Coordinates of C-alpha atoms in Angstrom, one line a residue:
M85 CA -0.8 5.9 -22.5
Y86 CA 2.9 7.4 -21.8
A87 CA 1.1 11.1 -21.4
T88 CA -1.2 9.0 -18.6
K89 CA 1.5 7.6 -16.7
K90 CA 3.7 10.7 -16.7
F91 CA 0.8 12.7 -15.3
F92 CA -0.1 10.0 -12.7
L93 CA 3.5 10.4 -11.6
S94 CA 3.6 14.1 -11.3
F95 CA 0.2 14.3 -9.6
Y96 CA 1.1 11.9 -6.9
S97 CA 4.7 13.8 -6.2
A98 CA 2.4 16.8 -5.8
Y99 CA 0.5 14.9 -3.1
A100 CA 3.2 12.7 -1.4
S101 CA 3.0 14.5 1.7
R102 CA -0.7 14.1 2.1
R103 CA -1.8 12.6 5.9
T104 CA -2.6 8.7 5.4
I105 CA -0.5 8.3 1.9
S106 CA 2.3 7.1 4.0
I107 CA 2.4 3.3 5.0
L108 CA 3.2 4.6 8.9
S109 CA -0.4 5.9 9.2
K110 CA -1.8 2.5 8.7
T111 CA -0.1 0.5 11.4
E112 CA -3.1 0.6 13.8
A113 CA -5.6 -1.5 11.0
L114 CA -3.2 -4.5 12.2
C115 CA -2.3 -4.1 15.4
L116 CA 1.4 -4.1 14.4
T117 CA 2.2 -0.9 16.4
N118 CA 4.1 -3.0 19.1
F119 CA 6.7 -4.2 16.6
H120 CA 9.8 -3.0 15.3
I121 CA 10.3 -4.1 11.5
P122 CA 13.8 -3.1 10.7
F123 CA 13.0 -2.6 7.0
R124 CA 14.1 0.9 6.9
Q125 CA 17.7 0.9 6.5
N126 CA 19.8 2.8 4.1
I127 CA 19.5 1.0 0.8
K128 CA 23.3 1.3 0.3
S129 CA 24.5 -0.3 3.4
F130 CA 24.1 -4.2 2.1
S131 CA 27.2 -5.8 0.6
S132 CA 26.6 -8.8 -1.6
K133 CA 30.0 -10.0 -0.7
S134 CA 28.7 -11.3 2.8
I135 CA 28.9 -14.8 2.8
A136 CA 27.7 -15.5 6.4
P137 CA 24.4 -15.9 7.3
V138 CA 22.3 -12.6 8.1
Q139 CA 19.1 -12.1 10.5
N140 CA 16.0 -12.3 8.7
G141 CA 13.5 -11.2 10.7
A142 CA 9.8 -11.9 9.9
V143 CA 5.8 -10.8 11.3
I144 CA 4.6 -13.9 11.4
F145 CA 0.8 -15.2 10.9
A146 CA 0.6 -17.0 14.0
E147 CA -3.3 -17.8 14.4
V148 CA -6.3 -17.3 13.4
P149 CA -8.3 -14.4 15.2
S150 CA -11.7 -14.2 16.2
G151 CA -12.2 -10.7 16.4
Y152 CA -9.2 -7.9 16.6
P153 CA -5.9 -9.5 16.0
E154 CA -3.5 -9.1 18.9
A155 CA 0.2 -8.7 18.6
G156 CA 2.0 -11.4 20.0
K157 CA -0.8 -14.1 19.8
H158 CA -2.1 -14.0 16.2
I159 CA 0.6 -11.8 14.8
K160 CA 4.1 -12.6 16.2
Y161 CA 7.2 -11.0 15.3
V162 CA 10.0 -13.2 15.3
K163 CA 13.9 -12.4 14.9
N164 CA 15.4 -15.7 15.2
R165 CA 15.5 -16.2 11.6
T166 CA 18.5 -16.3 9.2
I167 CA 19.2 -16.0 5.7
N168 CA 22.5 -17.2 3.8
I169 CA 22.1 -14.7 0.4
N170 CA 24.9 -16.2 -1.3
Y171 CA 23.8 -19.8 -0.9
V172 CA 20.1 -19.5 -1.2
N173 CA 18.5 -21.4 -3.7
T174 CA 16.5 -18.3 -5.8
Q175 CA 15.3 -21.4 -8.6
G176 CA 16.1 -18.7 -11.4
G177 CA 14.7 -15.9 -9.1
I178 CA 15.8 -13.1 -7.2
V179 CA 16.5 -12.1 -3.1
T180 CA 15.3 -8.7 -2.1
K181 CA 16.2 -6.6 0.9
N182 CA 12.9 -5.3 1.7
L183 CA 12.5 -1.5 2.3
V184 CA 9.1 -0.8 3.0
I185 CA 6.1 -2.6 3.0
S186 CA 2.1 -1.5 3.0
I187 CA -0.1 -2.1 6.0
D188 CA -3.6 -1.9 4.6
P189 CA -7.2 -2.9 6.3
Y190 CA -7.7 -5.5 3.8
M191 CA -5.4 -7.7 5.2
R192 CA -7.6 -8.4 8.1
G193 CA -9.6 -10.6 5.5
R194 CA -6.9 -12.8 4.8
M195 CA -6.3 -13.6 8.3
R196 CA -8.9 -16.4 7.8
P197 CA -8.8 -20.4 8.0
A198 CA -7.2 -21.8 4.7
G199 CA -10.3 -23.7 3.3
T200 CA -12.4 -20.4 3.5
K201 CA -12.9 -19.2 0.1
S202 CA -12.6 -15.3 -0.9
Y203 CA -11.6 -13.3 -3.5
I204 CA -7.8 -13.5 -2.5
E205 CA -6.0 -16.3 -0.9
A206 CA -5.5 -16.5 3.1
F207 CA -2.2 -15.9 4.8
E208 CA -0.5 -19.3 5.3
L209 CA 0.0 -20.2 8.9
N210 CA 3.3 -19.9 10.7
Q211 CA 4.4 -18.1 7.4
P212 CA 5.4 -14.0 6.8
L213 CA 2.4 -11.7 6.1
T214 CA 2.6 -10.5 2.7
N215 CA 1.5 -7.1 1.1
F216 CA 2.4 -4.7 -1.4
F217 CA 6.3 -3.7 -1.0
L218 CA 9.4 -2.0 -2.3
G219 CA 13.1 -3.6 -1.9
K220 CA 16.5 -3.7 -3.4
V221 CA 17.7 -6.8 -5.4
V222 CA 20.9 -8.0 -3.5
K223 CA 21.0 -11.3 -5.6
S224 CA 19.8 -12.0 -8.9
D225 CA 19.8 -15.7 -11.0
N226 CA 17.5 -13.8 -13.8
N227 CA 18.6 -12.0 -16.4
K228 CA 15.9 -9.3 -16.4
Y229 CA 17.0 -8.5 -12.7
K230 CA 20.3 -6.4 -11.7
V231 CA 21.9 -6.3 -8.2
G232 CA 20.7 -3.0 -7.2
Q233 CA 17.7 -2.3 -8.6
I234 CA 14.5 -1.4 -6.8
V235 CA 11.4 -3.3 -7.2
Y236 CA 7.8 -3.1 -6.5
G237 CA 5.2 -5.8 -6.1
Q238 CA 3.9 -8.1 -3.5
G239 CA 6.5 -9.2 -0.9
A240 CA 6.7 -10.6 2.5
Y241 CA 6.9 -9.0 6.0
E242 CA 10.5 -10.2 6.5
E243 CA 13.9 -8.6 6.0
Y244 CA 14.9 -10.6 3.0
T245 CA 12.7 -12.1 0.7
V246 CA 13.4 -14.9 -1.7
H247 CA 11.2 -14.8 -4.9
S248 CA 11.3 -17.8 -7.3
K249 CA 11.5 -17.4 -11.1
D250 CA 7.6 -17.2 -11.5
Q251 CA 7.4 -14.7 -8.6
A252 CA 9.7 -12.4 -9.7
E253 CA 8.2 -12.0 -13.3
S254 CA 5.2 -10.2 -11.4
L255 CA 7.6 -7.5 -9.8
H256 CA 8.0 -4.0 -11.4
I257 CA 11.3 -2.4 -11.9
L258 CA 11.3 1.3 -11.0
N259 CA 13.2 3.0 -13.5
D260 CA 15.4 6.1 -13.6
E261 CA 12.6 8.3 -14.8
Q262 CA 10.3 6.8 -11.9
L263 CA 12.9 7.5 -9.5
K264 CA 14.3 11.2 -10.7
F265 CA 10.9 12.6 -9.1
G266 CA 12.6 11.9 -5.5
L267 CA 9.2 10.4 -3.9
P268 CA 9.9 9.2 -0.3
L269 CA 9.9 5.2 -0.8
T270 CA 6.9 4.9 1.1
T271 CA 4.9 6.8 -1.6
W272 CA 5.1 3.9 -3.9
V273 CA 3.2 1.6 -1.6
G274 CA 0.7 4.6 -0.9
A275 CA 0.0 7.4 -3.3
A276 CA 1.9 5.8 -6.1
G277 CA 0.9 2.6 -5.2
M278 CA -2.3 0.1 -5.1
P279 CA -4.3 2.9 -3.3
G280 CA -3.2 5.9 -5.5
Q281 CA -3.7 3.4 -8.8
T282 CA -7.1 2.4 -7.6
A283 CA -8.2 6.0 -7.1
F284 CA -6.6 7.1 -10.3
Y285 CA -7.9 4.4 -12.8
G286 CA -11.3 4.0 -11.1
F287 CA -12.0 7.8 -11.3
Y288 CA -10.9 8.5 -14.8
Y289 CA -11.3 5.0 -16.8
I290 CA -14.9 4.1 -14.7
G291 CA -16.1 7.2 -13.6
E292 CA -15.1 9.3 -17.0
P293 CA -15.7 12.8 -14.9
K294 CA -16.4 16.0 -16.4
R295 CA -16.0 19.3 -15.2
G296 CA -19.0 20.7 -13.1
E297 CA -20.2 17.4 -12.5
T298 CA -20.9 16.2 -8.7
I299 CA -19.2 13.2 -7.0
F300 CA -19.9 11.7 -4.0
I301 CA -17.2 9.5 -1.8
T302 CA -18.2 7.5 0.6
G303 CA -14.9 6.4 3.2
A304 CA -13.7 9.7 1.6
S305 CA -10.8 9.7 4.5
G306 CA -9.2 6.6 3.5
A307 CA -6.0 6.1 1.2
V308 CA -8.2 5.8 -1.9
G309 CA -11.1 8.2 -1.0
Q310 CA -9.1 11.3 -0.1
I311 CA -7.1 11.1 -3.6
V312 CA -10.4 10.4 -5.7
G313 CA -11.4 13.8 -3.6
Q314 CA -8.5 15.5 -5.0
L315 CA -8.2 14.3 -8.3
A316 CA -11.9 15.4 -8.5
K317 CA -11.2 18.9 -7.2
R318 CA -8.4 19.2 -9.8
E319 CA -11.0 18.4 -12.6
G320 CA -13.2 20.9 -11.5
L321 CA -15.9 18.7 -9.8
K322 CA -18.3 19.3 -6.7
V323 CA -17.0 17.0 -4.2
I324 CA -19.3 15.5 -1.5
G325 CA -17.6 13.1 1.0
S326 CA -18.8 10.9 4.0
A327 CA -16.8 9.7 6.8
G328 CA -17.3 8.0 10.1
T329 CA -16.2 10.5 12.6
D330 CA -16.7 14.2 12.9
E331 CA -12.9 14.9 13.2
K332 CA -12.8 13.1 9.8
V333 CA -15.2 15.3 8.4
E334 CA -13.8 18.5 9.5
W335 CA -10.4 17.3 8.1
L336 CA -12.3 16.8 4.4
K337 CA -13.6 20.2 4.4
K338 CA -10.6 22.0 6.0
E339 CA -7.3 19.9 4.5
L340 CA -8.7 18.5 1.3
S341 CA -11.3 21.6 0.5
F342 CA -14.1 19.1 0.2
D343 CA -17.1 21.3 -0.8
H344 CA -19.7 19.2 1.7
S345 CA -19.1 16.5 4.2
F346 CA -20.8 14.6 6.7
N347 CA -20.8 11.9 9.4
Y348 CA -22.5 8.9 7.9
N349 CA -23.1 7.4 11.3
T350 CA -25.0 10.5 12.6
A351 CA -26.3 12.1 9.6
N352 CA -29.5 11.2 7.2
V353 CA -27.5 10.1 4.4
R354 CA -30.6 10.5 1.8
A355 CA -31.1 13.9 3.3
E356 CA -27.6 15.0 2.9
L357 CA -27.1 13.6 -0.8
A358 CA -30.4 15.6 -1.5
K359 CA -29.1 18.6 -1.2
F360 CA -26.8 17.8 -4.3
D361 CA -29.2 16.1 -6.6
P362 CA -28.4 15.3 -8.9
L363 CA -25.4 13.3 -8.2
N364 CA -23.0 12.6 -11.6
I365 CA -20.6 9.9 -9.8

């Protein structure tokens, strides 16, 4: 298992600069482009000795949308929030200064009434949105965590987050071995985060690929699909991909070297796949 993790980190170090891997390329999915979220500050700039309340701006889920979420109506940036880090009750947990946080299309499905059942809970009205994040521990009342450590897991769209003891238990501490790769922090919520892990484990542990096989990836230009395609090329598979626009189709061919790609909105999918029968994955 150690060898697998080492390969995983090495692979994503090589592909960290790929387009759409960075969280910055996903902002249009949630109409958050009008918000300035001051998360990306120098991680050494905070002093835990500060005793005055500090600003804790946040992106709030303000209203359930019926269609496309609108900035300033359904989602609002609120900056008149504060937190006194030294005196906040963590309930045996920690406080993090949030450095980067992912923006993913699945979040639209969480913008629904609280009583609507789904595979994941709805966002809470008048509270910050949440998603995978990377943060620096600035206060700890938990022996597992030390001030200054970088943690990854579920966090909130706010400058500082209080994680209770139970919430902190699910966070992962980035160790020296992981940090020495020198990956941009955004990579840990992209290629080396949830999208990358979904691609890696799905491809190897479910797909069980073999050199010479043919794989078809639908939605291949997305965060998960493009990484699956690169893993497949690395392993010597013939890679077929589909995307929703001609521009994305060309990008799959020219940038990611897919063996064949097509627009699923305009092409006959059955006819395209019949050219490469049999499909193995």
